[in-house]
CSV table of C-alpha atoms in Angstrom, one decimal:
chain,number,residue,atom,x,y,z
K,166,UNK,CA,39.6,47.8,51.9
K,167,UNK,CA,39.6,44.0,51.5
K,168,UNK,CA,38.6,41.7,48.7
K,169,UNK,CA,36.7,38.6,49.9
K,170,UNK,CA,36.1,37.3,46.3
K,171,UNK,CA,39.1,35.5,44.8
K,172,UNK,CA,40.2,36.6,41.3
K,173,UNK,CA,41.9,33.9,39.2
K,174,UNK,CA,43.3,33.7,35.7
K,175,UNK,CA,41.8,31.5,33.0
K,176,UNK,CA,44.6,29.8,31.1
K,177,UNK,CA,42.6,30.7,27.9
K,178,UNK,CA,43.6,34.3,28.6
K,179,UNK,CA,47.2,33.6,27.5
K,180,UNK,CA,46.4,31.7,24.3
K,181,UNK,CA,48.3,30.9,22.1
K,182,UNK,CA,50.8,30.4,25.0
K,183,UNK,CA,50.4,27.4,27.2
K,184,UNK,CA,49.0,26.6,30.6
K,185,UNK,CA,52.5,26.8,32.0
K,186,UNK,CA,52.6,30.4,31.0
K,187,UNK,CA,49.2,31.0,32.6
K,188,UNK,CA,50.5,29.8,36.0
K,189,UNK,CA,53.7,31.9,35.6
K,190,UNK,CA,51.7,35.1,34.7
K,191,UNK,CA,49.1,34.5,37.5
K,192,UNK,CA,52.0,34.3,40.0
K,193,UNK,CA,53.8,37.4,38.7
K,194,UNK,CA,50.7,39.6,38.5
K,195,UNK,CA,49.3,38.5,41.9
K,196,UNK,CA,46.3,36.5,41.0
K,197,UNK,CA,44.6,34.2,43.5
K,198,UNK,CA,44.7,31.0,41.4
K,199,UNK,CA,44.1,29.6,37.9
K,200,UNK,CA,41.2,28.2,35.9
K,201,UNK,CA,42.6,25.5,33.6
K,202,UNK,CA,41.1,25.1,30.1
K,203,UNK,CA,41.5,21.5,29.0
K,204,UNK,CA,42.8,21.5,25.4
K,205,UNK,CA,45.0,19.3,23.2
K,206,UNK,CA,48.0,20.4,25.3
K,207,UNK,CA,49.1,17.4,27.3
K,208,UNK,CA,49.9,19.4,30.5
K,209,UNK,CA,46.3,20.7,30.6
K,210,UNK,CA,45.1,17.1,30.7
K,211,UNK,CA,47.4,15.9,33.4
K,212,UNK,CA,46.4,16.3,37.1
K,213,UNK,CA,49.9,15.5,38.3
K,214,UNK,CA,51.6,18.0,36.1
K,215,UNK,CA,49.0,20.7,36.9
K,216,UNK,CA,49.5,20.1,40.6
K,217,UNK,CA,53.3,20.5,40.1
K,218,UNK,CA,52.7,23.9,38.4
K,219,UNK,CA,50.3,24.9,41.1
K,220,UNK,CA,52.9,24.2,43.8
K,221,UNK,CA,55.8,25.8,41.9
K,222,UNK,CA,53.9,29.0,41.2
K,223,UNK,CA,51.8,29.0,44.4
K,224,UNK,CA,48.6,29.3,42.3
K,225,UNK,CA,45.8,26.9,43.4
K,226,UNK,CA,43.6,25.5,40.7
K,227,UNK,CA,40.1,26.8,41.4
K,228,UNK,CA,38.2,25.5,38.3
K,229,UNK,CA,38.5,23.2,35.3
K,230,UNK,CA,37.0,24.2,32.0
K,231,UNK,CA,35.8,21.0,30.2
K,232,UNK,CA,36.8,20.6,26.6
K,233,UNK,CA,33.3,21.3,25.2
K,234,UNK,CA,34.3,23.9,22.6
K,235,UNK,CA,34.2,23.2,18.9
K,236,UNK,CA,38.0,23.5,18.8
K,237,UNK,CA,38.4,20.7,21.4
K,238,UNK,CA,36.0,18.2,19.9
K,239,UNK,CA,38.8,15.6,19.6
K,240,UNK,CA,39.8,15.9,23.3
K,241,UNK,CA,38.6,13.1,25.6
K,242,UNK,CA,36.2,11.5,23.2
K,243,UNK,CA,32.4,11.5,23.8
K,244,UNK,CA,30.5,14.4,25.2
K,245,UNK,CA,29.7,12.8,28.5
K,246,UNK,CA,33.3,11.5,28.9
K,247,UNK,CA,34.5,15.1,28.6
K,248,UNK,CA,32.3,16.2,31.5
K,249,UNK,CA,33.0,13.1,33.7
K,250,UNK,CA,36.8,13.3,33.1
K,251,UNK,CA,36.8,17.0,33.9
K,252,UNK,CA,34.9,16.3,37.1
K,253,UNK,CA,37.4,13.6,38.1
K,254,UNK,CA,40.3,16.0,37.3
K,255,UNK,CA,38.7,18.7,39.4
K,256,UNK,CA,38.7,16.3,42.4
K,257,UNK,CA,42.3,15.3,41.8
K,258,UNK,CA,43.6,18.9,41.7
K,259,UNK,CA,41.4,20.0,44.7
K,260,UNK,CA,38.7,22.1,43.2
K,261,UNK,CA,34.9,21.6,42.9
K,262,UNK,CA,33.8,23.6,39.8
K,263,UNK,CA,33.8,22.4,36.2
K,264,UNK,CA,32.8,25.0,33.6
K,265,UNK,CA,30.9,23.4,30.6
K,266,UNK,CA,29.2,24.9,27.5
K,267,UNK,CA,25.6,23.8,26.8
K,268,UNK,CA,25.3,21.0,24.2
K,269,UNK,CA,25.1,21.6,20.5
K,270,UNK,CA,21.8,20.7,18.9
K,271,UNK,CA,23.3,17.7,17.0
K,272,UNK,CA,24.6,15.9,20.1
K,273,UNK,CA,21.5,13.7,20.4
K,274,UNK,CA,20.7,12.2,23.8
K,275,UNK,CA,23.6,14.1,25.4
K,276,UNK,CA,21.7,17.3,24.5
K,277,UNK,CA,18.2,16.2,25.5
K,278,UNK,CA,19.4,14.7,28.8
K,279,UNK,CA,22.0,17.3,29.7
K,280,UNK,CA,20.4,18.9,32.8
K,281,UNK,CA,19.7,15.6,34.4
K,282,UNK,CA,23.2,14.4,33.5
K,283,UNK,CA,25.2,17.2,35.0
K,284,UNK,CA,23.1,16.9,38.2
K,285,UNK,CA,23.9,13.2,38.3
K,286,UNK,CA,27.6,13.9,38.0
K,287,UNK,CA,27.4,16.5,40.9
K,288,UNK,CA,25.6,13.9,43.1
K,289,UNK,CA,28.2,11.3,42.3
K,290,UNK,CA,31.4,13.4,42.6
K,291,UNK,CA,30.5,16.6,44.6
K,292,UNK,CA,31.8,18.7,41.7
K,293,UNK,CA,29.5,21.4,40.5
K,294,UNK,CA,29.0,21.5,36.7
K,295,UNK,CA,28.5,25.2,36.1
K,296,UNK,CA,26.9,25.6,32.7
K,297,UNK,CA,28.1,28.7,30.8
K,298,UNK,CA,25.9,31.2,29.0
K,299,UNK,CA,26.5,31.3,25.2
K,300,UNK,CA,24.9,33.4,22.5
K,301,UNK,CA,22.8,33.1,19.3
K,302,UNK,CA,24.6,32.4,16.1
K,303,UNK,CA,23.3,34.7,13.3
K,304,UNK,CA,23.5,34.2,9.6
K,305,UNK,CA,22.0,36.7,7.1
K,306,UNK,CA,20.0,38.3,9.8
K,307,UNK,CA,18.5,35.0,11.0
K,308,UNK,CA,19.3,33.1,14.2
K,309,UNK,CA,20.6,29.6,13.8
K,310,UNK,CA,19.7,27.3,16.7
K,311,UNK,CA,23.0,25.9,17.7
K,312,UNK,CA,22.5,24.9,21.4
K,313,UNK,CA,20.0,22.7,23.2
K,314,UNK,CA,18.0,23.4,25.2
K,315,UNK,CA,19.2,27.0,24.7
K,316,UNK,CA,22.2,29.3,24.8
K,317,UNK,CA,20.7,31.2,27.8
K,318,UNK,CA,21.1,29.2,31.1
K,319,UNK,CA,18.9,31.6,33.1
K,320,UNK,CA,15.5,29.9,32.5
K,321,UNK,CA,17.0,26.4,32.4
K,322,UNK,CA,16.9,23.9,35.3
K,323,UNK,CA,20.7,24.1,36.0
K,324,UNK,CA,21.7,24.2,39.6
K,325,UNK,CA,25.0,25.9,38.8
K,326,UNK,CA,25.8,28.5,36.2
K,327,UNK,CA,28.9,30.3,34.8
K,328,UNK,CA,28.4,33.8,33.4
K,329,UNK,CA,30.6,35.2,30.6
K,330,UNK,CA,30.3,39.0,29.8
K,331,UNK,CA,31.6,38.6,26.3
K,332,UNK,CA,29.0,36.0,25.4
K,333,UNK,CA,26.3,38.2,27.0
K,334,UNK,CA,27.4,41.1,24.8
K,335,UNK,CA,26.8,39.2,21.6
K,336,UNK,CA,23.4,38.0,22.9
K,337,UNK,CA,22.4,41.6,23.9
K,338,UNK,CA,21.9,40.2,27.5
K,339,UNK,CA,22.0,42.5,30.6
K,340,UNK,CA,24.6,40.8,32.8
K,341,UNK,CA,23.6,42.9,35.9
K,342,UNK,CA,19.9,41.7,35.5
K,343,UNK,CA,21.0,38.1,34.9
K,344,UNK,CA,23.0,38.1,38.1
K,345,UNK,CA,19.9,39.2,40.0
K,346,UNK,CA,17.8,36.5,38.4
K,347,UNK,CA,20.3,33.7,38.9
K,348,UNK,CA,20.8,34.4,42.6
K,349,UNK,CA,22.5,31.5,44.3
K,350,UNK,CA,22.7,29.5,41.1
K,351,UNK,CA,25.5,31.9,39.9
K,352,UNK,CA,28.5,29.8,40.7
K,353,UNK,CA,31.4,31.2,38.6
K,354,UNK,CA,32.0,34.4,36.5
K,355,UNK,CA,34.2,34.9,33.4
K,356,UNK,CA,35.3,38.5,33.7
K,357,UNK,CA,35.8,40.4,30.4
K,358,UNK,CA,33.7,42.7,28.2
K,359,UNK,CA,32.4,42.7,24.6
K,360,UNK,CA,30.2,44.4,22.0
K,361,UNK,CA,27.3,43.3,19.9
K,362,UNK,CA,29.1,42.8,16.7
K,363,UNK,CA,28.8,39.0,16.4
K,364,UNK,CA,32.4,38.5,17.5
K,365,UNK,CA,33.4,36.8,20.8
K,366,UNK,CA,35.9,39.5,21.7
K,367,UNK,CA,36.7,39.0,25.4
K,368,UNK,CA,37.8,42.5,25.9
K,369,UNK,CA,39.3,44.1,29.0
K,370,UNK,CA,36.4,45.3,31.3
K,371,UNK,CA,35.3,48.8,30.4
K,372,UNK,CA,36.3,48.5,26.8
K,373,UNK,CA,32.9,47.1,25.7
K,374,UNK,CA,29.3,47.8,26.2
K,375,UNK,CA,28.4,45.4,29.1
K,376,UNK,CA,27.4,46.8,32.5
K,377,UNK,CA,30.5,45.1,34.0
K,378,UNK,CA,31.1,47.5,36.8
K,379,UNK,CA,27.5,47.4,38.0
K,380,UNK,CA,27.4,43.6,37.8
K,381,UNK,CA,30.6,43.1,39.7
K,382,UNK,CA,29.6,45.6,42.3
K,383,UNK,CA,26.4,43.7,42.7
K,384,UNK,CA,28.4,40.6,43.5
K,385,UNK,CA,30.2,42.6,46.2
K,386,UNK,CA,27.0,44.0,47.7
K,387,UNK,CA,25.2,40.6,47.7
K,388,UNK,CA,28.3,39.0,49.4
K,389,UNK,CA,28.5,36.4,46.6
K,390,UNK,CA,30.8,33.5,47.5
K,391,UNK,CA,31.9,32.3,44.1
K,392,UNK,CA,35.2,32.9,42.1
K,393,UNK,CA,35.8,35.5,39.4
K,394,UNK,CA,38.0,34.1,36.6
K,395,UNK,CA,39.6,36.7,34.2
K,396,UNK,CA,39.0,35.5,30.6
K,397,UNK,CA,40.4,38.3,28.4
K,398,UNK,CA,41.7,37.5,24.9
K,399,UNK,CA,45.3,38.7,24.6
K,400,UNK,CA,46.4,37.0,21.4
K,401,UNK,CA,46.2,40.4,19.6
K,402,UNK,CA,48.3,42.2,22.2
K,403,UNK,CA,51.2,43.9,20.6
K,404,UNK,CA,54.5,45.0,22.0
K,405,UNK,CA,56.6,43.7,24.9
K,406,UNK,CA,54.5,43.3,28.0
K,407,UNK,CA,51.1,44.3,26.4
K,408,UNK,CA,49.5,40.9,27.4
K,409,UNK,CA,50.6,41.3,31.0
K,410,UNK,CA,49.3,44.9,31.0
K,411,UNK,CA,45.9,43.9,29.9
K,412,UNK,CA,45.7,41.1,32.5
K,413,UNK,CA,47.0,43.4,35.2
K,414,UNK,CA,44.4,46.1,34.3
K,415,UNK,CA,41.6,43.5,34.5
K,416,UNK,CA,42.9,42.2,37.9
K,417,UNK,CA,43.0,45.8,39.2
K,418,UNK,CA,39.4,46.4,37.9
K,419,UNK,CA,38.1,43.3,39.7
K,420,UNK,CA,39.8,44.0,43.0
K,421,UNK,CA,38.7,47.6,43.0
K,422,UNK,CA,35.0,46.8,42.4
K,423,UNK,CA,34.9,43.7,44.5
K,424,UNK,CA,36.6,45.3,47.5
K,425,UNK,CA,34.6,45.5,50.7
K,426,UNK,CA,35.3,47.8,53.7
K,427,UNK,CA,37.2,46.4,56.6
K,428,UNK,CA,35.0,45.9,59.7
K,429,UNK,CA,35.3,49.0,61.9
K,430,UNK,CA,37.6,48.3,64.9
K,431,UNK,CA,36.2,49.1,68.3
K,432,UNK,CA,37.8,52.2,69.7
K,433,UNK,CA,40.3,51.8,72.6
K,434,UNK,CA,38.6,51.7,75.9
K,435,UNK,CA,35.2,51.3,74.3
K,436,UNK,CA,34.0,48.7,76.8
K,437,UNK,CA,35.3,50.7,79.8
K,438,UNK,CA,33.5,53.8,78.6
K,439,UNK,CA,30.2,51.9,78.2
K,440,UNK,CA,30.5,50.5,81.7
K,441,UNK,CA,31.3,53.9,83.2
K,442,UNK,CA,28.3,55.4,81.3
K,443,UNK,CA,26.0,52.6,82.7
K,444,UNK,CA,27.2,53.2,86.3
K,445,UNK,CA,26.3,56.9,86.0
């Protein structure tokens, strides 16, 4: 069997360790590359230092996650500046995907013009801005509208989408069905799992309630050409080597369900036999 789809490690998977640790673990565990989450950590913001790590650990950078989270509000200033700088960093480190969360409802013209803006950045840079699915925020049984135009990217006019299984679990979304509906717009996948308990758990696949196996096998069967990034929360891993065990288990899950059969080799003398049969 052979795996055509690359499986990379998101640097968020090693939090609270650093991006340096992500490159080291990706190398040791046999990943195909790294997705860099831009945070307040200076290395994560430096293309030159990231390229040094990529070369040292033989782990190419396959995606940049823009600092569009609540906890990275202070990184790189305004909302559009975060996306534009992320796209420029992607070009500098040699990748063409930026993962971005949809805007918060209070972000004014950034929110109302988001779809047009990310399309403009792609046209100017050639970097695909893959908008990630989020989830409804609930308080006292009611949904608070946190994202514009919506937390669900499927019906939105985005050309490129990132799908996260943990977010889908909170939203009670069927990831397998979403993959079918997104079609070629599905650009990038955050591999993990989750449950509908209101917490963004980012579990090891198979430890939650999402149809992760079916969805990943759909990628294989449809010959999807994107990249799967493992985004499993390991900050609660206990004991020596537990973090590495979780990330190794997730990598093995991905490779097993993405693997495609090797093309059947022609039997020896096949052409000669065909010619002999034709001459009869």
